[in-house]
């Protein structure tokens, strides 16, 4: 039972057979499980090596935004935002969606030119983002240091959610529909017996299935190796902190794309934020906290908002970004392995994408329509050179 008191229940014994095995009990795995079950395909087993909020989905900043540089991501996030808005009534759990906007601070002229193009594209898609002068930005956040940026862009409809209830909501609803969720069940090996025939070996025994969905986030390259597949995404440690609580004063999430800084004020009043810090990339997931992060974070945060200089940091933690070479995810069935599906490479925005991706993934798996995202984000784009880079990445 989780702190929410709503967790699905009793641990099931691992069945010997299932139609679908999903590896990873993060937002992607649970979202797809729920959407499959909602369509009547509930012979689904989710295998999670630890507890449900142990991966990136339980460690992130909860930002949800429609400001992107590719039309694909803008349109997907418009839909995802709708699902986030309806989530509480559909799944009966409050995810604390607060639409205070996203305010991106721009530090250089080249960056401004690129963001102007992105804002024009967002406007064409119906997202009301505006480019602001520093003085206009100060009307939204008066505590900003106007010397730390040359312009800003702002969409008042972006926002922040509290991530954990999202996971609990999906897990609870999926379980009610018959999905089996196995925590502390680590996948250790996978036998490929033929097309759509697998045996997934776990710390709790083997399970035979027709379909495997690799939703292991930053661990997905390691899972793919179990079936002899090399993926181009790799894990990157991303650190984040929370301060003591302050009287509510900050409405939007503020971010500086060029440094990877972002921060918002939580519903409890804490400043929650992170920054990109270089790390050694050895292909392993690292989750330790570093002093270097605190130093970089403090320096950049205070250059943007000096008024925070006396605020105490209460805790810091890290989570794994799952970085793909072009910043777009990797989706769909592996071309050489019928029945082996990928849903990974979401860098630092998989949480906000999960509601819409899970919906289209389930539709595809149930024989429904194939959303264009599956062609744009297919694994083979890296080999045939057709990838297009998403530029508005934090980190
Ligand atoms: C600090 C931080 C801040 C972020 N901020 C944002 C944000 O503001 N907005 C946003 O949208 N996104 C954000 N992200 C990114 C977002 O959290 C991820 O993209 C998203 O949670 C990925 O979900 P997932 O289900 O693919 O992966 P995960 O949540 O990592 O789930 C994968 C699961 O697979 C399990 N697993 C791995 N190996 C095995 C195995 N062998 N057997 C069984 N289970 C296994 C792991 O334990 C893990 O629970 C942030 C990420 C971090 C780290």
mmCIF file of N, CA, C and O and ligand atoms in Angstrom, residues 22-30 47-64 102 167 185-188 215-220 222-223 226 236-240 253 262 317-322 343-354 394, ligand 1:
data_model
loop_
_atom_site.group_PDB
_atom_site.id
_atom_site.type_symbol
_atom_site.label_atom_id
_atom_site.label_comp_id
_atom_site.label_asym_id
_atom_site.label_seq_id
_atom_site.Cartn_x
_atom_site.Cartn_y
_atom_site.Cartn_z
ATOM 1 N N UNK A 22 4.810 -5.777 -20.084
ATOM 2 C CA UNK A 22 5.403 -4.433 -20.166
ATOM 3 C C UNK A 22 6.537 -4.372 -19.155
ATOM 4 O O UNK A 22 6.322 -4.617 -17.964
ATOM 5 N N UNK A 23 7.738 -4.029 -19.622
ATOM 6 C CA UNK A 23 8.885 -3.937 -18.708
ATOM 7 C C UNK A 23 9.054 -2.481 -18.312
ATOM 8 O O UNK A 23 9.361 -1.625 -19.140
ATOM 9 N N UNK A 24 8.826 -2.186 -17.026
ATOM 10 C CA UNK A 24 8.944 -0.819 -16.512
ATOM 11 C C UNK A 24 7.613 -0.310 -15.991
ATOM 12 O O UNK A 24 6.645 -0.187 -16.748
ATOM 13 N N UNK A 25 7.586 -0.026 -14.696
ATOM 14 C CA UNK A 25 6.366 0.506 -14.078
ATOM 15 C C UNK A 25 6.456 2.003 -13.867
ATOM 16 O O UNK A 25 6.097 2.526 -12.816
ATOM 17 N N UNK A 26 6.976 2.720 -14.890
ATOM 18 C CA UNK A 26 6.963 4.182 -14.871
ATOM 19 C C UNK A 26 5.695 4.668 -15.549
ATOM 20 O O UNK A 26 4.770 3.885 -15.840
ATOM 21 N N UNK A 27 5.656 5.958 -15.861
ATOM 22 C CA UNK A 27 4.450 6.546 -16.445
ATOM 23 C C UNK A 27 4.132 5.938 -17.814
ATOM 24 O O UNK A 27 2.963 5.718 -18.150
ATOM 25 N N UNK A 28 5.179 5.595 -18.600
ATOM 26 C CA UNK A 28 4.921 5.022 -19.933
ATOM 27 C C UNK A 28 4.306 3.637 -19.817
ATOM 28 O O UNK A 28 3.296 3.328 -20.459
ATOM 29 N N UNK A 29 4.931 2.782 -19.001
ATOM 30 C CA UNK A 29 4.447 1.410 -18.864
ATOM 31 C C UNK A 29 3.043 1.374 -18.292
ATOM 32 O O UNK A 29 2.156 0.661 -18.796
ATOM 33 N N UNK A 30 2.811 2.165 -17.248
ATOM 34 C CA UNK A 30 1.498 2.148 -16.595
ATOM 35 C C UNK A 30 0.434 2.791 -17.476
ATOM 36 O O UNK A 30 -0.711 2.333 -17.535
ATOM 37 N N UNK A 47 5.967 -5.348 -15.266
ATOM 38 C CA UNK A 47 7.049 -5.816 -14.390
ATOM 39 C C UNK A 47 7.937 -4.630 -14.012
ATOM 40 O O UNK A 47 8.490 -3.964 -14.889
ATOM 41 N N UNK A 48 8.064 -4.372 -12.730
ATOM 42 C CA UNK A 48 8.859 -3.234 -12.244
ATOM 43 C C UNK A 48 9.901 -3.749 -11.253
ATOM 44 O O UNK A 48 9.556 -4.421 -10.287
ATOM 45 N N UNK A 49 11.162 -3.396 -11.514
ATOM 46 C CA UNK A 49 12.230 -3.961 -10.669
ATOM 47 C C UNK A 49 12.202 -3.426 -9.237
ATOM 48 O O UNK A 49 12.663 -4.100 -8.314
ATOM 49 N N UNK A 50 11.675 -2.214 -9.035
ATOM 50 C CA UNK A 50 11.598 -1.670 -7.675
ATOM 51 C C UNK A 50 10.154 -1.297 -7.357
ATOM 52 O O UNK A 50 9.254 -2.069 -7.550
ATOM 53 N N UNK A 51 9.924 -0.057 -6.901
ATOM 54 C CA UNK A 51 8.570 0.409 -6.601
ATOM 55 C C UNK A 51 8.135 1.390 -7.698
ATOM 56 O O UNK A 51 8.963 1.844 -8.501
ATOM 57 N N UNK A 52 6.850 1.750 -7.727
ATOM 58 C CA UNK A 52 6.325 2.452 -8.900
ATOM 59 C C UNK A 52 6.910 3.847 -9.149
ATOM 60 O O UNK A 52 6.964 4.279 -10.280
ATOM 61 N N UNK A 53 7.331 4.551 -8.120
ATOM 62 C CA UNK A 53 7.880 5.893 -8.375
ATOM 63 C C UNK A 53 9.414 5.879 -8.335
ATOM 64 O O UNK A 53 10.035 6.916 -8.147
ATOM 65 N N UNK A 54 10.018 4.708 -8.531
ATOM 66 C CA UNK A 54 11.475 4.634 -8.351
ATOM 67 C C UNK A 54 12.268 5.155 -9.552
ATOM 68 O O UNK A 54 13.413 5.551 -9.412
ATOM 69 N N UNK A 55 11.688 5.172 -10.734
ATOM 70 C CA UNK A 55 12.402 5.634 -11.925
ATOM 71 C C UNK A 55 12.233 7.135 -12.131
ATOM 72 O O UNK A 55 11.847 7.871 -11.205
ATOM 73 N N UNK A 56 12.500 7.588 -13.348
ATOM 74 C CA UNK A 56 12.399 9.021 -13.658
ATOM 75 C C UNK A 56 11.006 9.570 -13.361
ATOM 76 O O UNK A 56 10.851 10.723 -12.955
ATOM 77 N N UNK A 57 9.989 8.720 -13.524
ATOM 78 C CA UNK A 57 8.617 9.200 -13.340
ATOM 79 C C UNK A 57 8.313 9.636 -11.919
ATOM 80 O O UNK A 57 7.389 10.419 -11.700
ATOM 81 N N UNK A 58 9.069 9.138 -10.960
ATOM 82 C CA UNK A 58 8.843 9.555 -9.573
ATOM 83 C C UNK A 58 9.829 10.604 -9.109
ATOM 84 O O UNK A 58 9.842 10.984 -7.937
ATOM 85 N N UNK A 59 10.690 11.075 -10.003
ATOM 86 C CA UNK A 59 11.782 11.962 -9.598
ATOM 87 C C UNK A 59 11.799 13.272 -10.374
ATOM 88 O O UNK A 59 12.781 14.015 -10.313
ATOM 89 N N UNK A 60 10.766 13.533 -11.160
ATOM 90 C CA UNK A 60 10.872 14.666 -12.098
ATOM 91 C C UNK A 60 10.205 15.930 -11.583
ATOM 92 O O UNK A 60 9.610 15.965 -10.510
ATOM 93 N N UNK A 61 10.317 16.995 -12.411
ATOM 94 C CA UNK A 61 9.830 18.309 -12.014
ATOM 95 C C UNK A 61 8.360 18.554 -12.311
ATOM 96 O O UNK A 61 7.810 19.586 -11.919
ATOM 97 N N UNK A 62 7.699 17.637 -13.018
ATOM 98 C CA UNK A 62 6.258 17.760 -13.247
ATOM 99 C C UNK A 62 5.846 18.822 -14.253
ATOM 100 O O UNK A 62 4.661 19.163 -14.348
ATOM 101 N N UNK A 63 6.789 19.346 -15.033
ATOM 102 C CA UNK A 63 6.440 20.390 -15.998
ATOM 103 C C UNK A 63 5.669 19.830 -17.191
ATOM 104 O O UNK A 63 5.995 18.755 -17.699
ATOM 105 N N UNK A 64 4.626 20.543 -17.614
ATOM 106 C CA UNK A 64 3.851 20.161 -18.810
ATOM 107 C C UNK A 64 3.688 21.412 -19.677
ATOM 108 O O UNK A 64 3.188 22.421 -19.220
ATOM 109 N N UNK A 102 4.709 28.783 -18.617
ATOM 110 C CA UNK A 102 6.163 28.551 -18.687
ATOM 111 C C UNK A 102 6.759 29.840 -19.229
ATOM 112 O O UNK A 102 6.301 30.357 -20.263
ATOM 113 N N UNK A 167 0.962 8.361 -11.521
ATOM 114 C CA UNK A 167 1.336 6.940 -11.543
ATOM 115 C C UNK A 167 0.314 6.121 -10.768
ATOM 116 O O UNK A 167 -0.127 5.064 -11.221
ATOM 117 N N UNK A 185 10.089 -6.900 -9.214
ATOM 118 C CA UNK A 185 10.189 -8.033 -10.134
ATOM 119 C C UNK A 185 11.107 -7.599 -11.277
ATOM 120 O O UNK A 185 10.701 -6.867 -12.185
ATOM 121 N N UNK A 186 12.338 -8.020 -11.182
ATOM 122 C CA UNK A 186 13.345 -7.539 -12.139
ATOM 123 C C UNK A 186 13.464 -8.497 -13.333
ATOM 124 O O UNK A 186 13.566 -9.711 -13.148
ATOM 125 N N UNK A 187 13.444 -7.927 -14.522
ATOM 126 C CA UNK A 187 13.660 -8.739 -15.732
ATOM 127 C C UNK A 187 15.155 -9.002 -15.866
ATOM 128 O O UNK A 187 15.973 -8.071 -15.850
ATOM 129 N N UNK A 188 15.517 -10.269 -15.988
ATOM 130 C CA UNK A 188 16.938 -10.632 -16.017
ATOM 131 C C UNK A 188 17.379 -11.187 -17.373
ATOM 132 O O UNK A 188 18.553 -11.146 -17.706
ATOM 133 N N UNK A 215 9.457 -0.528 -21.828
ATOM 134 C CA UNK A 215 9.141 0.810 -21.300
ATOM 135 C C UNK A 215 10.043 1.088 -20.103
ATOM 136 O O UNK A 215 9.610 1.632 -19.101
ATOM 137 N N UNK A 216 11.318 0.697 -20.241
ATOM 138 C CA UNK A 216 12.231 0.792 -19.098
ATOM 139 C C UNK A 216 13.006 2.102 -19.067
ATOM 140 O O UNK A 216 14.014 2.218 -18.356
ATOM 141 N N UNK A 217 12.565 3.112 -19.798
ATOM 142 C CA UNK A 217 13.170 4.444 -19.724
ATOM 143 C C UNK A 217 14.678 4.399 -19.942
ATOM 144 O O UNK A 217 15.168 3.851 -20.937
ATOM 145 N N UNK A 218 15.418 4.983 -19.002
ATOM 146 C CA UNK A 218 16.879 5.049 -19.142
ATOM 147 C C UNK A 218 17.528 3.670 -19.101
ATOM 148 O O UNK A 218 18.686 3.515 -19.477
ATOM 149 N N UNK A 219 16.789 2.676 -18.639
ATOM 150 C CA UNK A 219 17.308 1.300 -18.626
ATOM 151 C C UNK A 219 16.935 0.567 -19.925
ATOM 152 O O UNK A 219 17.266 -0.605 -20.084
ATOM 153 N N UNK A 220 16.235 1.229 -20.841
ATOM 154 C CA UNK A 220 15.753 0.515 -22.040
ATOM 155 C C UNK A 220 16.883 -0.033 -22.914
ATOM 156 O O UNK A 220 16.719 -1.122 -23.495
ATOM 157 N N UNK A 222 19.597 -1.358 -21.870
ATOM 158 C CA UNK A 222 20.012 -2.611 -21.203
ATOM 159 C C UNK A 222 18.986 -3.712 -21.464
ATOM 160 O O UNK A 222 19.351 -4.871 -21.704
ATOM 161 N N UNK A 223 17.703 -3.354 -21.447
ATOM 162 C CA UNK A 223 16.660 -4.359 -21.726
ATOM 163 C C UNK A 223 16.771 -4.822 -23.186
ATOM 164 O O UNK A 223 16.673 -6.013 -23.488
ATOM 165 N N UNK A 226 19.163 -7.519 -23.986
ATOM 166 C CA UNK A 226 18.763 -8.893 -23.625
ATOM 167 C C UNK A 226 18.223 -9.652 -24.836
ATOM 168 O O UNK A 226 18.173 -10.881 -24.825
ATOM 169 N N UNK A 236 21.415 9.668 -18.750
ATOM 170 C CA UNK A 236 22.191 10.820 -18.274
ATOM 171 C C UNK A 236 21.605 11.263 -16.931
ATOM 172 O O UNK A 236 20.406 11.527 -16.837
ATOM 173 N N UNK A 237 22.466 11.354 -15.926
ATOM 174 C CA UNK A 237 21.980 11.776 -14.595
ATOM 175 C C UNK A 237 21.478 13.218 -14.655
ATOM 176 O O UNK A 237 22.168 14.099 -15.158
ATOM 177 N N UNK A 238 20.268 13.447 -14.130
ATOM 178 C CA UNK A 238 19.741 14.806 -14.077
ATOM 179 C C UNK A 238 19.353 15.108 -12.639
ATOM 180 O O UNK A 238 18.541 14.410 -12.038
ATOM 181 N N UNK A 239 19.961 16.176 -12.085
ATOM 182 C CA UNK A 239 19.741 16.465 -10.666
ATOM 183 C C UNK A 239 18.741 17.597 -10.468
ATOM 184 O O UNK A 239 18.554 18.439 -11.340
ATOM 185 N N UNK A 240 18.152 17.615 -9.292
ATOM 186 C CA UNK A 240 17.044 18.526 -8.990
ATOM 187 C C UNK A 240 17.036 18.745 -7.481
ATOM 188 O O UNK A 240 17.576 17.921 -6.738
ATOM 189 N N UNK A 253 6.515 28.387 -14.328
ATOM 190 C CA UNK A 253 7.805 27.715 -14.280
ATOM 191 C C UNK A 253 8.748 28.579 -15.115
ATOM 192 O O UNK A 253 8.412 28.954 -16.238
ATOM 193 N N UNK A 262 15.851 25.444 -14.652
ATOM 194 C CA UNK A 262 14.402 25.614 -14.557
ATOM 195 C C UNK A 262 14.014 25.570 -13.095
ATOM 196 O O UNK A 262 14.667 24.913 -12.278
ATOM 197 N N UNK A 317 18.098 15.492 -5.205
ATOM 198 C CA UNK A 317 18.073 14.101 -5.641
ATOM 199 C C UNK A 317 18.377 14.071 -7.145
ATOM 200 O O UNK A 317 18.524 15.139 -7.765
ATOM 201 N N UNK A 318 18.484 12.881 -7.680
ATOM 202 C CA UNK A 318 18.771 12.753 -9.111
ATOM 203 C C UNK A 318 17.834 11.736 -9.732
ATOM 204 O O UNK A 318 17.293 10.866 -9.042
ATOM 205 N N UNK A 319 17.639 11.860 -11.014
ATOM 206 C CA UNK A 319 16.848 10.876 -11.765
ATOM 207 C C UNK A 319 17.518 10.676 -13.111
ATOM 208 O O UNK A 319 18.368 11.467 -13.511
ATOM 209 N N UNK A 320 17.144 9.630 -13.831
ATOM 210 C CA UNK A 320 17.791 9.389 -15.122
ATOM 211 C C UNK A 320 17.038 10.000 -16.301
ATOM 212 O O UNK A 320 15.878 9.672 -16.529
ATOM 213 N N UNK A 321 17.689 10.925 -17.021
ATOM 214 C CA UNK A 321 17.192 11.309 -18.340
ATOM 215 C C UNK A 321 17.495 10.134 -19.283
ATOM 216 O O UNK A 321 18.494 9.433 -19.096
ATOM 217 N N UNK A 322 16.654 9.970 -20.294
ATOM 218 C CA UNK A 322 16.827 8.892 -21.278
ATOM 219 C C UNK A 322 17.031 9.602 -22.619
ATOM 220 O O UNK A 322 16.068 9.969 -23.287
ATOM 221 N N UNK A 343 9.364 2.019 -26.376
ATOM 222 C CA UNK A 343 8.776 3.318 -26.016
ATOM 223 C C UNK A 343 9.767 3.979 -25.064
ATOM 224 O O UNK A 343 9.687 3.851 -23.862
ATOM 225 N N UNK A 344 10.749 4.662 -25.661
ATOM 226 C CA UNK A 344 11.852 5.178 -24.842
ATOM 227 C C UNK A 344 12.470 6.400 -25.516
ATOM 228 O O UNK A 344 12.000 6.852 -26.551
ATOM 229 N N UNK A 345 13.521 6.955 -24.894
ATOM 230 C CA UNK A 345 14.254 8.083 -25.477
ATOM 231 C C UNK A 345 13.570 9.423 -25.311
ATOM 232 O O UNK A 345 13.760 10.326 -26.125
ATOM 233 N N UNK A 346 12.813 9.597 -24.221
ATOM 234 C CA UNK A 346 12.040 10.833 -24.048
ATOM 235 C C UNK A 346 12.819 11.959 -23.362
ATOM 236 O O UNK A 346 12.222 12.939 -22.912
ATOM 237 N N UNK A 347 14.111 11.836 -23.242
ATOM 238 C CA UNK A 347 14.986 12.870 -22.654
ATOM 239 C C UNK A 347 14.357 13.368 -21.347
ATOM 240 O O UNK A 347 14.186 12.590 -20.411
ATOM 241 N N UNK A 348 13.983 14.672 -21.290
ATOM 242 C CA UNK A 348 13.429 15.236 -20.055
ATOM 243 C C UNK A 348 11.975 15.625 -20.205
ATOM 244 O O UNK A 348 11.501 16.535 -19.514
ATOM 245 N N UNK A 349 11.221 14.972 -21.118
ATOM 246 C CA UNK A 349 9.818 15.383 -21.279
ATOM 247 C C UNK A 349 8.867 14.207 -21.441
ATOM 248 O O UNK A 349 7.741 14.366 -21.940
ATOM 249 N N UNK A 350 9.275 13.044 -20.969
ATOM 250 C CA UNK A 350 8.419 11.869 -21.132
ATOM 251 C C UNK A 350 7.199 11.888 -20.235
ATOM 252 O O UNK A 350 6.175 11.263 -20.566
ATOM 253 N N UNK A 351 7.295 12.590 -19.126
ATOM 254 C CA UNK A 351 6.143 12.586 -18.237
ATOM 255 C C UNK A 351 4.955 13.282 -18.899
ATOM 256 O O UNK A 351 3.841 12.749 -18.956
ATOM 257 N N UNK A 352 5.229 14.468 -19.433
ATOM 258 C CA UNK A 352 4.128 15.225 -20.039
ATOM 259 C C UNK A 352 3.599 14.556 -21.317
ATOM 260 O O UNK A 352 2.453 14.723 -21.687
ATOM 261 N N UNK A 353 4.453 13.782 -21.990
ATOM 262 C CA UNK A 353 4.050 13.128 -23.237
ATOM 263 C C UNK A 353 3.282 11.831 -22.993
ATOM 264 O O UNK A 353 2.547 11.367 -23.870
ATOM 265 N N UNK A 354 3.488 11.230 -21.833
ATOM 266 C CA UNK A 354 2.962 9.878 -21.606
ATOM 267 C C UNK A 354 1.454 9.761 -21.841
ATOM 268 O O UNK A 354 1.009 8.797 -22.485
ATOM 269 N N UNK A 394 15.113 21.061 -22.308
ATOM 270 C CA UNK A 394 15.768 21.562 -21.098
ATOM 271 C C UNK A 394 16.737 20.462 -20.668
ATOM 272 O O UNK A 394 16.327 19.412 -20.197
HETATM 273 C C1 LIG B 1 15.105 15.241 -12.533
HETATM 274 C C2 LIG B 1 14.178 15.041 -13.697
HETATM 275 C C3 LIG B 1 13.291 16.059 -14.053
HETATM 276 C C4 LIG B 1 12.400 15.871 -15.112
HETATM 277 N N1 LIG B 1 11.451 16.829 -15.361
HETATM 278 C C5 LIG B 1 10.473 16.565 -16.249
HETATM 279 C C6 LIG B 1 9.401 17.487 -16.431
HETATM 280 O O1 LIG B 1 9.360 18.550 -15.799
HETATM 281 N N2 LIG B 1 8.416 17.162 -17.311
HETATM 282 C C7 LIG B 1 8.434 15.977 -18.019
HETATM 283 O O2 LIG B 1 7.527 15.730 -18.795
HETATM 284 N N3 LIG B 1 9.439 15.090 -17.871
HETATM 285 C C8 LIG B 1 10.441 15.350 -16.993
HETATM 286 N N4 LIG B 1 11.453 14.458 -16.830
HETATM 287 C C9 LIG B 1 11.494 13.259 -17.697
HETATM 288 C C10 LIG B 1 10.460 12.234 -17.260
HETATM 289 O O3 LIG B 1 10.524 12.022 -15.872
HETATM 290 C C11 LIG B 1 10.710 10.942 -18.026
HETATM 291 O O4 LIG B 1 10.818 11.203 -19.418
HETATM 292 C C12 LIG B 1 9.579 9.952 -17.812
HETATM 293 O O5 LIG B 1 9.276 9.830 -16.451
HETATM 294 C C13 LIG B 1 9.995 8.605 -18.400
HETATM 295 O O6 LIG B 1 9.033 7.651 -18.023
HETATM 296 P P1 LIG B 1 9.316 6.137 -18.307
HETATM 297 O O7 LIG B 1 8.141 5.386 -17.822
HETATM 298 O O8 LIG B 1 9.747 5.978 -19.720
HETATM 299 O O9 LIG B 1 10.640 5.799 -17.432
HETATM 300 P P2 LIG B 1 10.790 5.533 -15.867
HETATM 301 O O10 LIG B 1 9.856 6.324 -15.058
HETATM 302 O O11 LIG B 1 12.253 5.662 -15.558
HETATM 303 O O12 LIG B 1 10.338 4.030 -15.726
HETATM 304 C C14 LIG B 1 11.127 2.956 -16.182
HETATM 305 C C15 LIG B 1 11.022 1.883 -15.123
HETATM 306 O O13 LIG B 1 11.653 0.695 -15.622
HETATM 307 C C16 LIG B 1 12.131 -0.007 -14.491
HETATM 308 N N5 LIG B 1 13.107 -1.008 -14.915
HETATM 309 C C17 LIG B 1 14.346 -0.771 -15.414
HETATM 310 N N6 LIG B 1 14.981 -1.941 -15.633
HETATM 311 C C18 LIG B 1 14.121 -2.931 -15.275
HETATM 312 C C19 LIG B 1 14.208 -4.354 -15.249
HETATM 313 N N7 LIG B 1 15.322 -4.988 -15.637
HETATM 314 N N8 LIG B 1 13.133 -5.054 -14.812
HETATM 315 C C20 LIG B 1 11.990 -4.414 -14.415
HETATM 316 N N9 LIG B 1 11.881 -3.069 -14.395
HETATM 317 C C21 LIG B 1 12.923 -2.343 -14.821
HETATM 318 C C22 LIG B 1 12.758 1.114 -13.654
HETATM 319 O O14 LIG B 1 12.910 0.717 -12.297
HETATM 320 C C23 LIG B 1 11.763 2.245 -13.827
HETATM 321 O O15 LIG B 1 10.827 2.349 -12.766
HETATM 322 C C24 LIG B 1 12.409 14.647 -15.836
HETATM 323 C C25 LIG B 1 13.320 13.649 -15.505
HETATM 324 C C26 LIG B 1 14.192 13.833 -14.451
HETATM 325 C C27 LIG B 1 15.150 12.731 -14.109
#
